[in-house]
C-alpha cells in the first residue's frame, strides 16, 4: 500500500507495522521522493502530489530489498521521472508482468537473460486489459491500473486473493476508483 501511494502521488498512514522490517523499502521510497515519518508502530508516507523519481534496485535476501515487492516498485517506476534498473537475483521468471505493463504504454525492456528490467518512466499509462500470472504480478498490475488513464481490467485476480484480502475495498478506502467485476 505504501508503494501504491507513492506511485500515485498520494499520502497514507500505515498502523500496526514494524518499520524496522521495512528499512530497505522505506529507503527506496525516500529515494523516489516520498516524505516519510516513522513511529514505533506506524509509517506515514506523503508524496504531496509529486510524480515519483525512478529508483534502481537489486533484490536480495532480508534485510536487503525483498523480491516480493520488486513488481510493485517496477509499477511505480513506469510513471517515474527518469530511468531505473531493477535486477532480480532471487527467483527466475519474476518479470512476467512486464509484457502486460508494456501493453499499457510502459517502456520496459528486459536484459541479462531476463534477470534485469530497464524502466524508462512515462507521464501516464493507458488502460488496457491485462492478465495476472502470479500474486506479485497481479498486485503490480492493479497499481499500474491505478496509474492509467481509463478503465483497466485485470484478469485472473484469484492470484491477488491468495495474498491480499479484500484489496479493492482497502484501496477504495484510500481513494482509488476500483471495483471487482464478474468475468465475462
Coordinates of N, CA and C in Angstrom, one line a residue, residues 7 37 47 68 73 81 111 120 138 163:
X7 N 3.4 5.7 -5.9 CA 3.2 5.7 -7.3 C 2.2 6.7 -7.8
X37 N 7.5 9.6 7.6 CA 7.6 9.7 9.1 C 7.4 8.3 9.6
X47 N 3.6 11.9 -0.8 CA 4.3 12.3 -2.0 C 3.9 13.8 -2.4
X68 N 9.7 -10.0 -3.2 CA 8.2 -9.9 -3.2 C 7.7 -8.5 -3.5
X73 N 7.4 -2.0 -7.1 CA 8.3 -0.9 -7.4 C 8.5 -0.7 -8.9
X81 N 9.9 9.8 -12.9 CA 10.8 10.7 -13.6 C 12.2 10.0 -13.7
X111 N 16.8 -7.4 -20.0 CA 18.2 -7.7 -20.4 C 18.7 -8.8 -19.4
X120 N 12.0 3.0 -18.3 CA 12.0 4.5 -18.7 C 10.6 5.0 -18.3
X138 N 0.1 -9.7 -10.1 CA -1.3 -9.3 -10.1 C -1.4 -8.0 -9.4
X163 N -3.1 -13.5 -1.5 CA -2.2 -12.8 -0.7 C -2.7 -11.4 -0.2

